[in-house]
Backbone as a ProteinNet text record, in pm:
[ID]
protein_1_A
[PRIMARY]
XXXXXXXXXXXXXXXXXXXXXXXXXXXXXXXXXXXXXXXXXXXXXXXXXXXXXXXXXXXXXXXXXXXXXXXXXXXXXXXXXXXXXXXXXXXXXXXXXXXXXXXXXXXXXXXXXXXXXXXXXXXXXXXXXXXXXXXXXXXXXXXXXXXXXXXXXXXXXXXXXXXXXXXXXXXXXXXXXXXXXXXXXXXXXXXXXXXX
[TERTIARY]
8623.9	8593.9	8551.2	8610.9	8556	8469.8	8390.7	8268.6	8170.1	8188.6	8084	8076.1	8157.9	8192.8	8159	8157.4	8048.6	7927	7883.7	7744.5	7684.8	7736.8	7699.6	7723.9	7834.5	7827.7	7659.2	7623.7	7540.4	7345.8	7415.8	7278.6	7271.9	7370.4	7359.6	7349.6	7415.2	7364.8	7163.5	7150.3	7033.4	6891.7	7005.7	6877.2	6902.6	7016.5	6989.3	6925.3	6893.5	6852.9	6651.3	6625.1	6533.5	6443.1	6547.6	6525	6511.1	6600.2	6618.1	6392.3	6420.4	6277.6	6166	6189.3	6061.3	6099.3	6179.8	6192.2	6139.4	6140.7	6061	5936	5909.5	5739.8	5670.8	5755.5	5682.8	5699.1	5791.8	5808.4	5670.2	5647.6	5523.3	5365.9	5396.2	5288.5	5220	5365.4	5344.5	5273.9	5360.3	5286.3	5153.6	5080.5	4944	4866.3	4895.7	4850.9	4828.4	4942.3	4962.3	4813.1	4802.2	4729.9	4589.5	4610.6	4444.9	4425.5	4521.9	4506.9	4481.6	4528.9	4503.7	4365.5	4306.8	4169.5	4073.8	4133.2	4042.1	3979.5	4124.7	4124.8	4007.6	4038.9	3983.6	3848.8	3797	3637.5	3596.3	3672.4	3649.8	3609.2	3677.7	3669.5	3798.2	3898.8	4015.7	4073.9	4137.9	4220.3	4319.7	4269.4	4352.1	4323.6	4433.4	4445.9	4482.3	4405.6	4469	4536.6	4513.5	4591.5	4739.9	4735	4837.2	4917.7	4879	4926.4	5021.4	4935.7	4979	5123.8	5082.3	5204.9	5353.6	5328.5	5464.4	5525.6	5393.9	5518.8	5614.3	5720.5	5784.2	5732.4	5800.7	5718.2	5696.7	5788	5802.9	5700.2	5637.9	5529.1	5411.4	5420.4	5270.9	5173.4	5194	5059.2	5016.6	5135.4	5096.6	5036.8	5021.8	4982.5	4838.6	4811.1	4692.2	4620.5	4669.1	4619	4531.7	4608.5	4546	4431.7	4443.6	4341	4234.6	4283.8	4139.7	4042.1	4112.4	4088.2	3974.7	4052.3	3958.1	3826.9	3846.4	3761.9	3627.7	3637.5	3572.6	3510.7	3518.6	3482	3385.8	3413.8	3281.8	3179.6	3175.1	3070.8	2986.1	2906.1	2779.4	2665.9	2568.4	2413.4	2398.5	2319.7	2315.4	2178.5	2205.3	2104.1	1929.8	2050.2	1966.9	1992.1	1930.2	1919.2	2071.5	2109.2	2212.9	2332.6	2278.5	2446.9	2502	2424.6	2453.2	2545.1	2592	2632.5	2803.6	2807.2	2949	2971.4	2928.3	2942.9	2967.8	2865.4	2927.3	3007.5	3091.3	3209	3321.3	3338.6	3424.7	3418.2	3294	3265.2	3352.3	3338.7	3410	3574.1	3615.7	3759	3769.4	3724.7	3786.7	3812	3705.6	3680.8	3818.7	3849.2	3982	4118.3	4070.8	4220.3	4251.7	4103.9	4118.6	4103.3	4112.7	4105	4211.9	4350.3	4435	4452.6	4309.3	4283.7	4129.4	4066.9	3971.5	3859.2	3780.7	3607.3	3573.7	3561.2	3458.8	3333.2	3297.5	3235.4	3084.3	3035.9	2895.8	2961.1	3038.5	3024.2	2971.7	3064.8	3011.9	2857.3	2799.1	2671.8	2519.7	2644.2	2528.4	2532.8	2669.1	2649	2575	2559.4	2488.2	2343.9	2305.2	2147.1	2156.7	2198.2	2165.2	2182.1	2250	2202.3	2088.8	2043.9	1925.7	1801.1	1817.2	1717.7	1684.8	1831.8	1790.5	1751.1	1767.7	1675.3	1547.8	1498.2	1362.4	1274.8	1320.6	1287.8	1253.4	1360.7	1352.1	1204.2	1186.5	1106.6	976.9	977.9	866	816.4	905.1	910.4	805.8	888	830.7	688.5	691	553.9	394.4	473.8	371.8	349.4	470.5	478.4	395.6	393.3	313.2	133.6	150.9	0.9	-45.4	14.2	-26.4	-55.3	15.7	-4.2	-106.1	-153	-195.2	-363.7	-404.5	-498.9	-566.1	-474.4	-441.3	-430.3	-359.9	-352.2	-496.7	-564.1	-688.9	-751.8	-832	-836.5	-862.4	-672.3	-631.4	-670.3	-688.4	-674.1	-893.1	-961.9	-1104.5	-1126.6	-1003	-1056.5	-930.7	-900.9	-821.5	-954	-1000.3	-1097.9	-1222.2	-1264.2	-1345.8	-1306.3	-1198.6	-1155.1	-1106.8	-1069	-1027.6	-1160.9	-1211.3	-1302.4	-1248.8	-1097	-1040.4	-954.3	-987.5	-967.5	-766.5	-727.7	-584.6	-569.6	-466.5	-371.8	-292.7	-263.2	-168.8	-78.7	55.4	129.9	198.5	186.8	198.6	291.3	430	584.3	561.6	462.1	429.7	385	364.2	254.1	383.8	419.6	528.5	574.6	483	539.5	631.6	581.5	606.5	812.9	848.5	1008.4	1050.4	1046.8	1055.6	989.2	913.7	878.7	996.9	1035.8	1092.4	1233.7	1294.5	1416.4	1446.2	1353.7	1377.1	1388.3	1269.3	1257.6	1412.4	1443.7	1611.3	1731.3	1689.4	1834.5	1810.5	1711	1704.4	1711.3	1690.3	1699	1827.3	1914.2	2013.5	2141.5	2105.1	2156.8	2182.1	2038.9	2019.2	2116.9	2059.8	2176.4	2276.8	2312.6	2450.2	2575.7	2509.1	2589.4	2648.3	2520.8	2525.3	2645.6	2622.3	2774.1	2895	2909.9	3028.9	3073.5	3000.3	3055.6	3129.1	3035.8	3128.4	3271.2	3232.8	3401.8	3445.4	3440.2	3560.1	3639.1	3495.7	3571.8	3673.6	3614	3689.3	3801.9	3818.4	3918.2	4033.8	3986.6	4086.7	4125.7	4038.9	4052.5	4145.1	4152.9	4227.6	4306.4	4362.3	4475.8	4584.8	4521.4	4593.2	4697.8
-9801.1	-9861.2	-9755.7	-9640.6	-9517.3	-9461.7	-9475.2	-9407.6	-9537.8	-9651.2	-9751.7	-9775.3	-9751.8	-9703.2	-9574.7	-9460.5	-9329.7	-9368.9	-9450.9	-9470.4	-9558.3	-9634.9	-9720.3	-9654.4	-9571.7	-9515.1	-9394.4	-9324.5	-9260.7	-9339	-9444.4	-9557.2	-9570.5	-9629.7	-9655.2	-9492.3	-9416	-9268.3	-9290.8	-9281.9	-9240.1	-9347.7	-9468.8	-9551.8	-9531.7	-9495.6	-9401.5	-9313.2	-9255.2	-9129.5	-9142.5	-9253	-9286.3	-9413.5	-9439.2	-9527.1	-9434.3	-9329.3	-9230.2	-9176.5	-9134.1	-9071.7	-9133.2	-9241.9	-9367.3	-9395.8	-9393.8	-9407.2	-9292.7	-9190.5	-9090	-9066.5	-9115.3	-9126.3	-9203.7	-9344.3	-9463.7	-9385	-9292	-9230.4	-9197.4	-9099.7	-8985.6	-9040.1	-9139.6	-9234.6	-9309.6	-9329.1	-9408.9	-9276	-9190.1	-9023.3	-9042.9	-9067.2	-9055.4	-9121.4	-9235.2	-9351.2	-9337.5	-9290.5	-9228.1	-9191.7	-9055.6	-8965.8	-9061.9	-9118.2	-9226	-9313.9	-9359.8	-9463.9	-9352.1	-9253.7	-9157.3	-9099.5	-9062.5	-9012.5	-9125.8	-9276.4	-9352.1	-9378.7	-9420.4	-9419.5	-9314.7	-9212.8	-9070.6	-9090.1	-9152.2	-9199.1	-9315.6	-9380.4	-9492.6	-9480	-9338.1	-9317.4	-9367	-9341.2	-9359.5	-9253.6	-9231.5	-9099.9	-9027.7	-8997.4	-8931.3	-8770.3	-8703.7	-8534.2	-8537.6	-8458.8	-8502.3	-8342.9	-8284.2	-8117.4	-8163.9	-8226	-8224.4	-8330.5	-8430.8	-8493.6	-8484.1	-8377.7	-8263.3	-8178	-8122.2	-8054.5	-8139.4	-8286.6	-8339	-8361.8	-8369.4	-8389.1	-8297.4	-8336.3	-8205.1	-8155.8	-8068.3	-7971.8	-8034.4	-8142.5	-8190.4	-8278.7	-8375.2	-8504.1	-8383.8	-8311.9	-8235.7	-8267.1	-8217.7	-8181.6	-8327.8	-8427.4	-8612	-8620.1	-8620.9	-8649.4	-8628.4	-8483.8	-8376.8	-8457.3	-8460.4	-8526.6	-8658.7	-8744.5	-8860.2	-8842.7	-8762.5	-8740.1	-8683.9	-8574	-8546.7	-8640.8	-8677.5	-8810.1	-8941.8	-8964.7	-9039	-8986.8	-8874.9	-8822.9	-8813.4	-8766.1	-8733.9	-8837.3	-8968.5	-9064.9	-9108.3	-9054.7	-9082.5	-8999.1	-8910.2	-8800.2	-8859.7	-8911.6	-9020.3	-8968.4	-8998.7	-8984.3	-9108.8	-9068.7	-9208.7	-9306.7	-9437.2	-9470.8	-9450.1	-9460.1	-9447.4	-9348.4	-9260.4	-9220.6	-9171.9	-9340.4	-9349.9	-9357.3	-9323.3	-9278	-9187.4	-9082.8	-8929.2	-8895.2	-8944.7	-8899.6	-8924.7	-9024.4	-9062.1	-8950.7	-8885.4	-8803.6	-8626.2	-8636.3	-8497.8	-8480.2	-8622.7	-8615	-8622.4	-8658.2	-8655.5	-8475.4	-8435.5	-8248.1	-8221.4	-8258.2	-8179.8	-8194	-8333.3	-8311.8	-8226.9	-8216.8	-8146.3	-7973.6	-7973.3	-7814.7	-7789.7	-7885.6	-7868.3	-7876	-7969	-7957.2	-7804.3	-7774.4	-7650.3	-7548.9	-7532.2	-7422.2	-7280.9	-7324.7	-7238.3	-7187.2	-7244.9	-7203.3	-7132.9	-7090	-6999.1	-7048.4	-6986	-7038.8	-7130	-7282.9	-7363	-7391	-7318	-7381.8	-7326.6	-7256	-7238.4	-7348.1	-7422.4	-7526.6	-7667.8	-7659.5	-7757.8	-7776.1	-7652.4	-7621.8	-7598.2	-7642	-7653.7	-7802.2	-7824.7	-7992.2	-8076.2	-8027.1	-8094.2	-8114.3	-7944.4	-7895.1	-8046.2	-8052.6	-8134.9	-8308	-8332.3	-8480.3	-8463.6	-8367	-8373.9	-8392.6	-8283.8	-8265.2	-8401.6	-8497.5	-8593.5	-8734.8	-8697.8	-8821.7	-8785.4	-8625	-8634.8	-8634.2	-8629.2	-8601.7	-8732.7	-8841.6	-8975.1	-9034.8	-8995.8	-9086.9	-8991.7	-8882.4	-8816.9	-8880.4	-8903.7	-8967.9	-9133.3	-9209.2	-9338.3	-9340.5	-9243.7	-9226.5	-9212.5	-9116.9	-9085.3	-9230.9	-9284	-9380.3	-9496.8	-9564.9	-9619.6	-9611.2	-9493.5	-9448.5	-9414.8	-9441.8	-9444.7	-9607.7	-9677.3	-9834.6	-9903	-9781.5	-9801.7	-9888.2	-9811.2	-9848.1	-9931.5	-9963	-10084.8	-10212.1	-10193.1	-10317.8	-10334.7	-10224.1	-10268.9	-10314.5	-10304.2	-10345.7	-10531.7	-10546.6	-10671	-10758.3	-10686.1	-10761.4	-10829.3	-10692.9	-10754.9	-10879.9	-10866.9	-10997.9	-11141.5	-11150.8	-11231.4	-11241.5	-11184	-11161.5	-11294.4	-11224.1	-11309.8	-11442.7	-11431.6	-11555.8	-11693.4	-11651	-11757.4	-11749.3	-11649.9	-11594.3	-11553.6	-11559	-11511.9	-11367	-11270.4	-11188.9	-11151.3	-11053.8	-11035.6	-10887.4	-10846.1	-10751.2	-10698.6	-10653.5	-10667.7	-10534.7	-10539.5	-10380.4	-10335.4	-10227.9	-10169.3	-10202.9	-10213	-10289.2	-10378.7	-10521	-10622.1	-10613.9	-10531.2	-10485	-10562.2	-10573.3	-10619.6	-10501.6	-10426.9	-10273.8	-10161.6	-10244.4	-10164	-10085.4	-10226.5	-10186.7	-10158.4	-10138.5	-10122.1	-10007.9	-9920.3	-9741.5	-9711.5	-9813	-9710.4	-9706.3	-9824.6	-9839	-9728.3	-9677.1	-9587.8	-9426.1	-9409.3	-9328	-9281.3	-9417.4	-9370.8	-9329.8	-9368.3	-9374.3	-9201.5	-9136	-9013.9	-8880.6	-8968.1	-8895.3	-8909.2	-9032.5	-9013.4	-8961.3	-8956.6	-8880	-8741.1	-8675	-8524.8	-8527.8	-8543.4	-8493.3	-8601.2	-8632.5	-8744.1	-8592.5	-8559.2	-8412.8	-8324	-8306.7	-8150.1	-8193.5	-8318.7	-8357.1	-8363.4	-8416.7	-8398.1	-8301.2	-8235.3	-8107.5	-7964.2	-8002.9	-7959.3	-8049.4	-8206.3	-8234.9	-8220	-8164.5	-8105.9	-7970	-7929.4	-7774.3	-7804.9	-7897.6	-7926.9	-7965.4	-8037.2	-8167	-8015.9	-7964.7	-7865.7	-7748.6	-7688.4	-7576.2	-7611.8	-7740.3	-7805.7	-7829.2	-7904.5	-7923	-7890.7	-7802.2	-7624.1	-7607.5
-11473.7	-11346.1	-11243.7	-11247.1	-11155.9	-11179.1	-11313.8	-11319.1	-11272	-11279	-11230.6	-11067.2	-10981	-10865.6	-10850.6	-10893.8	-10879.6	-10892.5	-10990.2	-11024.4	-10941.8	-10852.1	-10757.4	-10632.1	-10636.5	-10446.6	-10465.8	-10574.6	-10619.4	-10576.3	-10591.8	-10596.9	-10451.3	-10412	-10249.9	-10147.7	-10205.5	-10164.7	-10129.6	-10240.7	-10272.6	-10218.8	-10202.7	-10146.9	-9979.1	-9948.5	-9778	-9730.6	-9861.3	-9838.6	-9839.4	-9923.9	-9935.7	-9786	-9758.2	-9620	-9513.4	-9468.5	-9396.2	-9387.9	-9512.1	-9525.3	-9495.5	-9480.3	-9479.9	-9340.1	-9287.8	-9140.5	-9022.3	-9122.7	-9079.9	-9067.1	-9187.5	-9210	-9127.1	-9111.1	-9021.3	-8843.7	-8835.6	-8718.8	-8708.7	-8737.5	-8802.8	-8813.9	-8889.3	-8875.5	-8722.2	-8669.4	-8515.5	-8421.4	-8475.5	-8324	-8406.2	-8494.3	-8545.3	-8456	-8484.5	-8447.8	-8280.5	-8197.3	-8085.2	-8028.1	-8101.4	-8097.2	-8105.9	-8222.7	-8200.4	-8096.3	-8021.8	-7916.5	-7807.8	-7774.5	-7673.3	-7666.5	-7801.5	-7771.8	-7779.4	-7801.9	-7811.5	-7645.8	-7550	-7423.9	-7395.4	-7399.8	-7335.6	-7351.5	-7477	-7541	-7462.7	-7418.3	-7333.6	-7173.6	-7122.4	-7010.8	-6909.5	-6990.5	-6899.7	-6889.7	-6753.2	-6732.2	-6812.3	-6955.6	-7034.6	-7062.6	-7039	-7047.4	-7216.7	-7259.6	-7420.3	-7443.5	-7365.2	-7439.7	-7328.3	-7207.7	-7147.4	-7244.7	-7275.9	-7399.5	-7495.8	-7570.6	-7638.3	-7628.3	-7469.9	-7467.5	-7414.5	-7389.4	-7349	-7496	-7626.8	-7728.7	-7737.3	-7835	-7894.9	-8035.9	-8096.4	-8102.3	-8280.9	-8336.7	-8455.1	-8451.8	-8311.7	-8309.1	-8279.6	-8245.5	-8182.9	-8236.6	-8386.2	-8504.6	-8552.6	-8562.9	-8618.9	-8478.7	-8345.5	-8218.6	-8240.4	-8227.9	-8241.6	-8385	-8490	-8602.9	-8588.6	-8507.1	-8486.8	-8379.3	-8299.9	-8199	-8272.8	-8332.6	-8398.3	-8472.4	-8579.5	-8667	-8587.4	-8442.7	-8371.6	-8340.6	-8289.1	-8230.1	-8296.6	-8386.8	-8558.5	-8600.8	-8565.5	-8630.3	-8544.5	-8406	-8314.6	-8320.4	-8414.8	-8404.4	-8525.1	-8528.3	-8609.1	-8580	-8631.1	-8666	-8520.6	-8436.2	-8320	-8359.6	-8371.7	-8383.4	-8294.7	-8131.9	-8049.6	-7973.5	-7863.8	-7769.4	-7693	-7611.7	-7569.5	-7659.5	-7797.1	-7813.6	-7826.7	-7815.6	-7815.9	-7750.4	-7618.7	-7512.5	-7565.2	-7639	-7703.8	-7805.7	-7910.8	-7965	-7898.5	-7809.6	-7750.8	-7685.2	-7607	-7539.5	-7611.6	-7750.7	-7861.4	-7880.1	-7926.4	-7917	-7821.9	-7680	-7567.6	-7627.1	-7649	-7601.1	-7750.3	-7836.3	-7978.4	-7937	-7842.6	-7773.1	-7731.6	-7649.7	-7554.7	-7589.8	-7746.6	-7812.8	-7893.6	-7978.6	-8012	-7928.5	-7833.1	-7747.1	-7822.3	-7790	-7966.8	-8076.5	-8155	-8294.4	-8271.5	-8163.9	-8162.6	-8150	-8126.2	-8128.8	-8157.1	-8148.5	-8223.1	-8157.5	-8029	-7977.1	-8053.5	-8146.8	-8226.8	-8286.9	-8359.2	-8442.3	-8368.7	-8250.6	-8180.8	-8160.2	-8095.9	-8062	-8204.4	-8289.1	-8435	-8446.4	-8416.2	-8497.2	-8342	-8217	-8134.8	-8173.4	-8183.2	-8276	-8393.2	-8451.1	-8552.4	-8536.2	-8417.7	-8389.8	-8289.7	-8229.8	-8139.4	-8239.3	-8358.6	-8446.6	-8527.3	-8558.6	-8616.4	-8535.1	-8440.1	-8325.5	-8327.6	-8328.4	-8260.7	-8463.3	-8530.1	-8639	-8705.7	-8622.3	-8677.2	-8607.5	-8500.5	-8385.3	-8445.9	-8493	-8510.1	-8707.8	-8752.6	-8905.9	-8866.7	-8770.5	-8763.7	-8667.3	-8631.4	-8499.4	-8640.9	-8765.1	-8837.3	-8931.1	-8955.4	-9055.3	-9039.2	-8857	-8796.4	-8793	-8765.9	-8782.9	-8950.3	-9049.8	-9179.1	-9204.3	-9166.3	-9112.4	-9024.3	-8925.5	-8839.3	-8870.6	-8944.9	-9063.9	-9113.8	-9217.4	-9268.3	-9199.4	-9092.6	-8940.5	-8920	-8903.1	-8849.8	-8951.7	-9066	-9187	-9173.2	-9199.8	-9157.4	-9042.7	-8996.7	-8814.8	-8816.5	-8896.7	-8906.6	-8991.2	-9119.8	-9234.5	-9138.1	-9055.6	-8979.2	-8914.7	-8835.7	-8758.5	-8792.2	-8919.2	-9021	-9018	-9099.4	-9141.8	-9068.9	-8948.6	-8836.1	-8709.9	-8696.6	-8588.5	-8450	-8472.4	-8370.3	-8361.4	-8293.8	-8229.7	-8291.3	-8325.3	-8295.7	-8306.9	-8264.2	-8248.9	-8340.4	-8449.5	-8488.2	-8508.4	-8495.4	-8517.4	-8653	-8664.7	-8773.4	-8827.6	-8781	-8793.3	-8879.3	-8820.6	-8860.4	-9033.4	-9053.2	-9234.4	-9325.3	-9380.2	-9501	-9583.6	-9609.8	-9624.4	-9534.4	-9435.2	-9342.4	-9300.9	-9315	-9338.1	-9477.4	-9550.9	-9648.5	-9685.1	-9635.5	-9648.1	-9571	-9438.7	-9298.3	-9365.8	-9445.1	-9478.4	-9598.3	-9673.1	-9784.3	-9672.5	-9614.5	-9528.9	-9425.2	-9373.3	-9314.8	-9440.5	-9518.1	-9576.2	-9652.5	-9641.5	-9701.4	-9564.2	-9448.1	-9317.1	-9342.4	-9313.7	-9309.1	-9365.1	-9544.4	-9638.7	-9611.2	-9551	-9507.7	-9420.8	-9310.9	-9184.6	-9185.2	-9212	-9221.4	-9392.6	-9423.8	-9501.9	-9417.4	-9360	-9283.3	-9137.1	-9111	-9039.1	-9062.6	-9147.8	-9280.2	-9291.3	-9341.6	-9346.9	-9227.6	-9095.2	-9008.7	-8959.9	-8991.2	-8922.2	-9048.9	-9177.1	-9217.1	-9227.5	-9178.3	-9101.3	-8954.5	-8928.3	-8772.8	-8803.3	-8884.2	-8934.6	-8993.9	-9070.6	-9118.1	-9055.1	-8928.3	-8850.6	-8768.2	-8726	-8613.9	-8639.9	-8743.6	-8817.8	-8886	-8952.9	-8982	-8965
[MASK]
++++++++++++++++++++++++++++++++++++++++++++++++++++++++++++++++++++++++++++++++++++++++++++++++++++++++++++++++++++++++++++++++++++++++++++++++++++++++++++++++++++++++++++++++++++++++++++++++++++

């Protein structure tokens, strides 16, 4: 009877010990999570200090805090479709600047991975400017046997061709393959310099 009573206070030991740990984790998990709602704010434009942040944790939540901030942050740094979304990505750059300020230099990383969403906006608009005018062509072409054929007069844009999305759609997805890497690859230098 006393060894089945060892073997059971042993069990219930061990499943405390196992709850204990998982209560920790879900701790750990929540300062993550923390950290993501804080730099999400900050991305939003609400009055959030994220290094002051930082320093009210203690010193066990810091790095799950910092973790999740980064993590957010990181996920806003994208290939922009347009123009106006750039401005969301380099303000994600800024606060990463400000969290790493501690672990040294990033700011050439920053200032490469900016180089490379500038490069892939003007690279894109300069890709479809040519793609258009290879179309451009052909529209006219079209636009004379319309011309003919109805006797009326039209316009037509290169977009419009049926080929036309379907070059541009192969065309993005190899732009975007390229520099959509070369991004990657710095937030995982970031992701791991910062994290560290």
């Amino acid at each position: 009877m006393a060894e089945i009573r060892s073997t059971l206070e042993m069990v219930l030991e061990r499943a405390a010990r196992m709850e204990a740990r998982a209560s920790d984790d879900l701790i750990l998990q929540e300062k993550e999570k923390e950290g993501m709602r804080l730099a999400a704010g900050y991305l939003r434009g609400e009055q959030v200090e994220l290094s002051a942040a930082l320093v009210k944790c203690s010193a066990a939540e810091r790095p799950h805090v910092k973790k999740g901030m980064v993590t957010a942050l990181l996920r806003n740094i994208v290939l922009p479709r347009k123009t106006d979304e750039a401005p969301a990505a380099e303000k994600a750059m800024q606060a990463l600047m400000e969290i790493g300020r501690d672990k040294g230099d990033l700011v050439p990383v920053f200032t490469e991975m900016k180089s490379i969403l500038d490069r892939y906006l003007s690279h894109k608009e300069q890709l479809k400017k040519q793609l258009e005018e290879q179309f451009a062509q052909q529209m006219m072409m079209m636009e004379k046997n319309l011309a003919q054929q109805t006797g009326m007069k039209m316009k037509l844009q290169p977009s419009q061709h049926p080929k036309f999305a379907e070059e541009w759609q192969r065309i993005m997805v190899e732009l975007n393959d390229q520099y959509g890497r070369a991004v990657e690859q710095y937030k995982e230098f970031i992701a791991t310099h910062l994290n560290g």
